[in-house]
PDB file of C-alpha atoms and ligand atoms in Angstrom:
ATOM      1  CA  MET A   1     -20.741  57.482 -16.378  1.00  0.00           C
ATOM      2  CA  THR A   2     -20.557  61.229 -16.420  1.00  0.00           C
ATOM      3  CA  ASP A   3     -17.762  63.380 -17.936  1.00  0.00           C
ATOM      4  CA  GLU A   4     -16.583  64.292 -14.411  1.00  0.00           C
ATOM      5  CA  GLU A   5     -16.340  60.598 -13.500  1.00  0.00           C
ATOM      6  CA  LEU A   6     -14.331  59.772 -16.618  1.00  0.00           C
ATOM      7  CA  LEU A   7     -11.956  62.758 -16.004  1.00  0.00           C
ATOM      8  CA  ASP A   8     -11.470  61.490 -12.426  1.00  0.00           C
ATOM      9  CA  ALA A   9     -10.564  58.055 -13.785  1.00  0.00           C
ATOM     10  CA  ALA A  10      -7.974  59.552 -16.065  1.00  0.00           C
ATOM     11  CA  ARG A  11      -6.537  61.728 -13.226  1.00  0.00           C
ATOM     12  CA  THR A  12      -6.419  58.632 -10.926  1.00  0.00           C
ATOM     13  CA  VAL A  13      -4.539  56.383 -13.331  1.00  0.00           C
ATOM     14  CA  ARG A  14      -2.238  59.296 -14.165  1.00  0.00           C
ATOM     15  CA  GLU A  15      -0.783  58.888 -10.661  1.00  0.00           C
ATOM     16  CA  LEU A  16       0.423  55.347 -11.648  1.00  0.00           C
ATOM     17  CA  ALA A  17       2.380  56.508 -14.707  1.00  0.00           C
ATOM     18  CA  TYR A  18       5.889  55.303 -15.136  1.00  0.00           C
ATOM     19  CA  CYS A  19       7.725  58.242 -16.408  1.00  0.00           C
ATOM     20  CA  PRO A  20      11.188  58.651 -14.625  1.00  0.00           C
ATOM     21  CA  TYR A  21      12.597  60.358 -17.714  1.00  0.00           C
ATOM     22  CA  SER A  22      10.071  62.976 -18.586  1.00  0.00           C
ATOM     23  CA  GLU A  23       8.395  63.264 -15.149  1.00  0.00           C
ATOM     24  CA  PHE A  24       5.284  64.063 -17.123  1.00  0.00           C
ATOM     25  CA  ARG A  25       2.464  61.886 -16.026  1.00  0.00           C
ATOM     26  CA  VAL A  26      -0.335  61.157 -18.350  1.00  0.00           C
ATOM     27  CA  GLY A  27      -3.621  59.240 -17.794  1.00  0.00           C
ATOM     28  CA  ALA A  28      -6.357  58.317 -20.201  1.00  0.00           C
ATOM     29  CA  ALA A  29      -9.711  56.933 -19.696  1.00  0.00           C
ATOM     30  CA  ILE A  30     -12.199  55.600 -22.314  1.00  0.00           C
ATOM     31  CA  ILE A  31     -15.851  54.684 -22.381  1.00  0.00           C
ATOM     32  CA  ASP A  32     -16.476  52.223 -25.048  1.00  0.00           C
ATOM     33  CA  GLU A  33     -19.611  51.235 -26.938  1.00  0.00           C
ATOM     34  CA  ASN A  34     -20.746  48.950 -24.138  1.00  0.00           C
ATOM     35  CA  ASP A  35     -20.366  51.597 -21.450  1.00  0.00           C
ATOM     36  CA  ASN A  36     -17.302  49.887 -20.078  1.00  0.00           C
ATOM     37  CA  VAL A  37     -14.404  52.029 -18.853  1.00  0.00           C
ATOM     38  CA  HIS A  38     -10.722  51.414 -19.704  1.00  0.00           C
ATOM     39  CA  VAL A  39      -7.733  53.263 -18.391  1.00  0.00           C
ATOM     40  CA  GLY A  40      -4.108  53.580 -19.200  1.00  0.00           C
ATOM     41  CA  CYS A  41      -1.017  55.647 -18.259  1.00  0.00           C
ATOM     42  CA  ASN A  42       2.277  56.360 -20.016  1.00  0.00           C
ATOM     43  CA  VAL A  43       4.954  53.849 -19.570  1.00  0.00           C
ATOM     44  CA  GLU A  44       8.401  55.004 -20.537  1.00  0.00           C
ATOM     45  CA  ASN A  45      11.672  53.152 -21.212  1.00  0.00           C
ATOM     46  CA  ALA A  46      15.383  53.820 -20.781  1.00  0.00           C
ATOM     47  CA  ALA A  47      15.420  53.321 -24.628  1.00  0.00           C
ATOM     48  CA  TYR A  48      13.298  56.356 -25.066  1.00  0.00           C
ATOM     49  CA  PRO A  49      11.438  55.615 -28.378  1.00  0.00           C
ATOM     50  CA  LEU A  50       9.957  52.458 -26.795  1.00  0.00           C
ATOM     51  CA  GLY A  51       7.863  54.530 -24.365  1.00  0.00           C
ATOM     52  CA  ASN A  52       4.005  54.035 -24.632  1.00  0.00           C
ATOM     53  CA  CYS A  53       1.606  57.045 -24.368  1.00  0.00           C
ATOM     54  CA  ALA A  54      -1.422  56.811 -21.935  1.00  0.00           C
ATOM     55  CA  GLU A  55      -3.853  56.759 -24.860  1.00  0.00           C
ATOM     56  CA  ALA A  56      -2.087  53.787 -26.460  1.00  0.00           C
ATOM     57  CA  SER A  57      -2.270  51.941 -23.103  1.00  0.00           C
ATOM     58  CA  ALA A  58      -5.998  52.809 -22.651  1.00  0.00           C
ATOM     59  CA  ILE A  59      -6.836  51.647 -26.222  1.00  0.00           C
ATOM     60  CA  ALA A  60      -4.898  48.385 -25.655  1.00  0.00           C
ATOM     61  CA  ALA A  61      -6.787  47.776 -22.406  1.00  0.00           C
ATOM     62  CA  MET A  62     -10.081  48.424 -24.335  1.00  0.00           C
ATOM     63  CA  ILE A  63      -9.286  45.992 -27.102  1.00  0.00           C
ATOM     64  CA  ALA A  64      -8.155  43.296 -24.609  1.00  0.00           C
ATOM     65  CA  ALA A  65     -11.381  43.782 -22.778  1.00  0.00           C
ATOM     66  CA  GLY A  66     -13.545  43.292 -25.913  1.00  0.00           C
ATOM     67  CA  GLY A  67     -14.236  46.959 -26.707  1.00  0.00           C
ATOM     68  CA  GLN A  68     -14.092  48.116 -30.263  1.00  0.00           C
ATOM     69  CA  HIS A  69     -15.261  51.726 -30.280  1.00  0.00           C
ATOM     70  CA  ILE A  70     -14.267  54.925 -28.356  1.00  0.00           C
ATOM     71  CA  VAL A  71     -17.384  56.941 -27.343  1.00  0.00           C
ATOM     72  CA  THR A  72     -15.477  59.326 -25.135  1.00  0.00           C
ATOM     73  CA  ILE A  73     -11.705  59.490 -24.143  1.00  0.00           C
ATOM     74  CA  ALA A  74     -10.466  61.881 -21.335  1.00  0.00           C
ATOM     75  CA  VAL A  75      -6.736  62.596 -21.226  1.00  0.00           C
ATOM     76  CA  ALA A  76      -5.111  64.139 -18.093  1.00  0.00           C
ATOM     77  CA  GLY A  77      -1.505  65.286 -17.926  1.00  0.00           C
ATOM     78  CA  GLY A  78       0.714  66.888 -15.552  1.00  0.00           C
ATOM     79  CA  GLY A  79       2.010  66.305 -12.024  1.00  0.00           C
ATOM     80  CA  SER A  80       0.210  64.713  -9.046  1.00  0.00           C
ATOM     81  CA  ASP A  81      -1.303  67.929  -7.892  1.00  0.00           C
ATOM     82  CA  THR A  82      -2.218  69.924 -10.995  1.00  0.00           C
ATOM     83  CA  THR A  83      -3.867  68.693 -14.169  1.00  0.00           C
ATOM     84  CA  ARG A  84      -2.232  70.473 -17.266  1.00  0.00           C
ATOM     85  CA  ALA A  85      -3.279  70.652 -20.822  1.00  0.00           C
ATOM     86  CA  CYS A  86      -2.311  67.413 -22.647  1.00  0.00           C
ATOM     87  CA  THR A  87      -3.948  67.145 -26.062  1.00  0.00           C
ATOM     88  CA  PRO A  88      -3.012  63.815 -27.646  1.00  0.00           C
ATOM     89  CA  CYS A  89       0.262  63.708 -29.596  1.00  0.00           C
ATOM     90  CA  GLY A  90      -0.025  63.202 -33.339  1.00  0.00           C
ATOM     91  CA  GLY A  91       0.474  59.471 -33.239  1.00  0.00           C
ATOM     92  CA  CYS A  92      -2.189  59.090 -30.560  1.00  0.00           C
ATOM     93  CA  ARG A  93      -4.656  61.148 -32.647  1.00  0.00           C
ATOM     94  CA  GLN A  94      -4.282  58.462 -35.328  1.00  0.00           C
ATOM     95  CA  ARG A  95      -4.603  55.671 -32.697  1.00  0.00           C
ATOM     96  CA  ILE A  96      -7.831  57.158 -31.418  1.00  0.00           C
ATOM     97  CA  ARG A  97      -9.041  57.765 -35.083  1.00  0.00           C
ATOM     98  CA  GLU A  98      -8.848  54.005 -35.629  1.00  0.00           C
ATOM     99  CA  PHE A  99     -11.605  53.419 -33.049  1.00  0.00           C
ATOM    100  CA  SER A 100     -13.639  56.536 -33.373  1.00  0.00           C
ATOM    101  CA  ASP A 101     -16.321  58.186 -35.448  1.00  0.00           C
ATOM    102  CA  ASP A 102     -17.621  61.753 -35.832  1.00  0.00           C
ATOM    103  CA  ARG A 103     -19.490  61.545 -32.538  1.00  0.00           C
ATOM    104  CA  THR A 104     -16.384  60.570 -30.529  1.00  0.00           C
ATOM    105  CA  ARG A 105     -15.470  63.075 -27.912  1.00  0.00           C
ATOM    106  CA  ILE A 106     -11.894  63.862 -26.679  1.00  0.00           C
ATOM    107  CA  ILE A 107     -11.725  65.631 -23.429  1.00  0.00           C
ATOM    108  CA  VAL A 108      -8.607  67.549 -22.217  1.00  0.00           C
ATOM    109  CA  LYS A 109      -7.824  70.450 -20.110  1.00  0.00           C
ATOM    110  CA  ASP A 110      -7.053  73.643 -21.882  1.00  0.00           C
ATOM    111  CA  ASP A 111      -4.553  76.385 -21.073  1.00  0.00           C
ATOM    112  CA  ASP A 112      -7.045  78.164 -18.874  1.00  0.00           C
ATOM    113  CA  GLY A 113      -7.588  75.180 -16.725  1.00  0.00           C
ATOM    114  CA  GLU A 114     -10.985  74.395 -18.219  1.00  0.00           C
ATOM    115  CA  TRP A 115     -11.783  71.016 -19.564  1.00  0.00           C
ATOM    116  CA  ARG A 116     -12.504  71.116 -23.296  1.00  0.00           C
ATOM    117  CA  THR A 117     -14.086  68.725 -25.639  1.00  0.00           C
ATOM    118  CA  PHE A 118     -12.913  68.149 -29.162  1.00  0.00           C
ATOM    119  CA  THR A 119     -14.035  65.949 -31.985  1.00  0.00           C
ATOM    120  CA  MET A 120     -11.780  63.895 -34.088  1.00  0.00           C
ATOM    121  CA  GLU A 121     -12.235  66.075 -37.071  1.00  0.00           C
ATOM    122  CA  GLU A 122     -10.900  68.935 -35.008  1.00  0.00           C
ATOM    123  CA  LEU A 123      -7.799  67.073 -33.702  1.00  0.00           C
ATOM    124  CA  LEU A 124      -6.928  65.294 -37.023  1.00  0.00           C
ATOM    125  CA  PRO A 125      -8.727  66.860 -40.017  1.00  0.00           C
ATOM    126  CA  SER A 126      -9.018  64.817 -43.187  1.00  0.00           C
ATOM    127  CA  SER A 127      -7.481  61.753 -41.399  1.00  0.00           C
ATOM    128  CA  PHE A 128      -6.437  58.545 -42.920  1.00  0.00           C
ATOM    129  CA  HIS A 129      -8.753  55.544 -42.456  1.00  0.00           C
ATOM    130  CA  LEU A 130      -9.296  52.314 -44.293  1.00  0.00           C
TER     131      LEU A 130
HETATM  132  N1  LIG B   1       2.496  61.450 -23.566  1.00  0.00           N
HETATM  133  C1  LIG B   1       1.413  60.737 -23.501  1.00  0.00           C
HETATM  134  O1  LIG B   1       1.187  59.768 -22.728  1.00  0.00           O
HETATM  135  N2  LIG B   1       0.255  61.010 -24.311  1.00  0.00           N
HETATM  136  C2  LIG B   1       0.319  62.104 -25.185  1.00  0.00           C
HETATM  137  O2  LIG B   1      -0.551  62.350 -25.944  1.00  0.00           O
HETATM  138  C3  LIG B   1       1.488  63.028 -25.112  1.00  0.00           C
HETATM  139  C4  LIG B   1       2.712  62.552 -24.459  1.00  0.00           C
HETATM  140  C5  LIG B   1       3.670  60.985 -22.773  1.00  0.00           C
HETATM  141  C6  LIG B   1       4.710  60.479 -23.396  1.00  0.00           C
HETATM  142  C7  LIG B   1       5.894  60.699 -22.567  1.00  0.00           C
HETATM  143  O3  LIG B   1       5.942  59.605 -21.491  1.00  0.00           O
HETATM  144  C8  LIG B   1       5.513  61.894 -21.678  1.00  0.00           C
HETATM  145  O4  LIG B   1       4.129  62.131 -21.972  1.00  0.00           O
HETATM  146  C9  LIG B   1       6.248  63.231 -22.179  1.00  0.00           C
HETATM  147  O5  LIG B   1       6.226  63.367 -23.525  1.00  0.00           O
END
């Protein structure tokens, strides 16, 4: 799967986000070590802290499908028409870290509307890992 196809998967699942409180849709798509693709969107709750981020949903889908490693994760945020920059939140950086290595790529849109690729070390330097 190409980066463009992975980005499309993230944009497509973003449309299914349940986010009546923030109205900020996020979709995430992962390619795992077996070349399988897993997607997830944010799922909010009236009890706000219980909401799930898209990255957490996609990681849960990967684990449930037998994947153990993130090769590439694409994150798409924004409304239904425009994809906006949505770098993973702090908690999701640690979640991605759990299943990544120094070759893992995290793809997001930047403020100029271009898709940018980050490494884990760029997003979460000197991270904690057992
Ligand atoms: N959100 C994500 O899904 N991923 C992130 O990395 C940042 C934030 C969601 C959480 C909430 O539903 C909405 O975006 C606004 O914060």
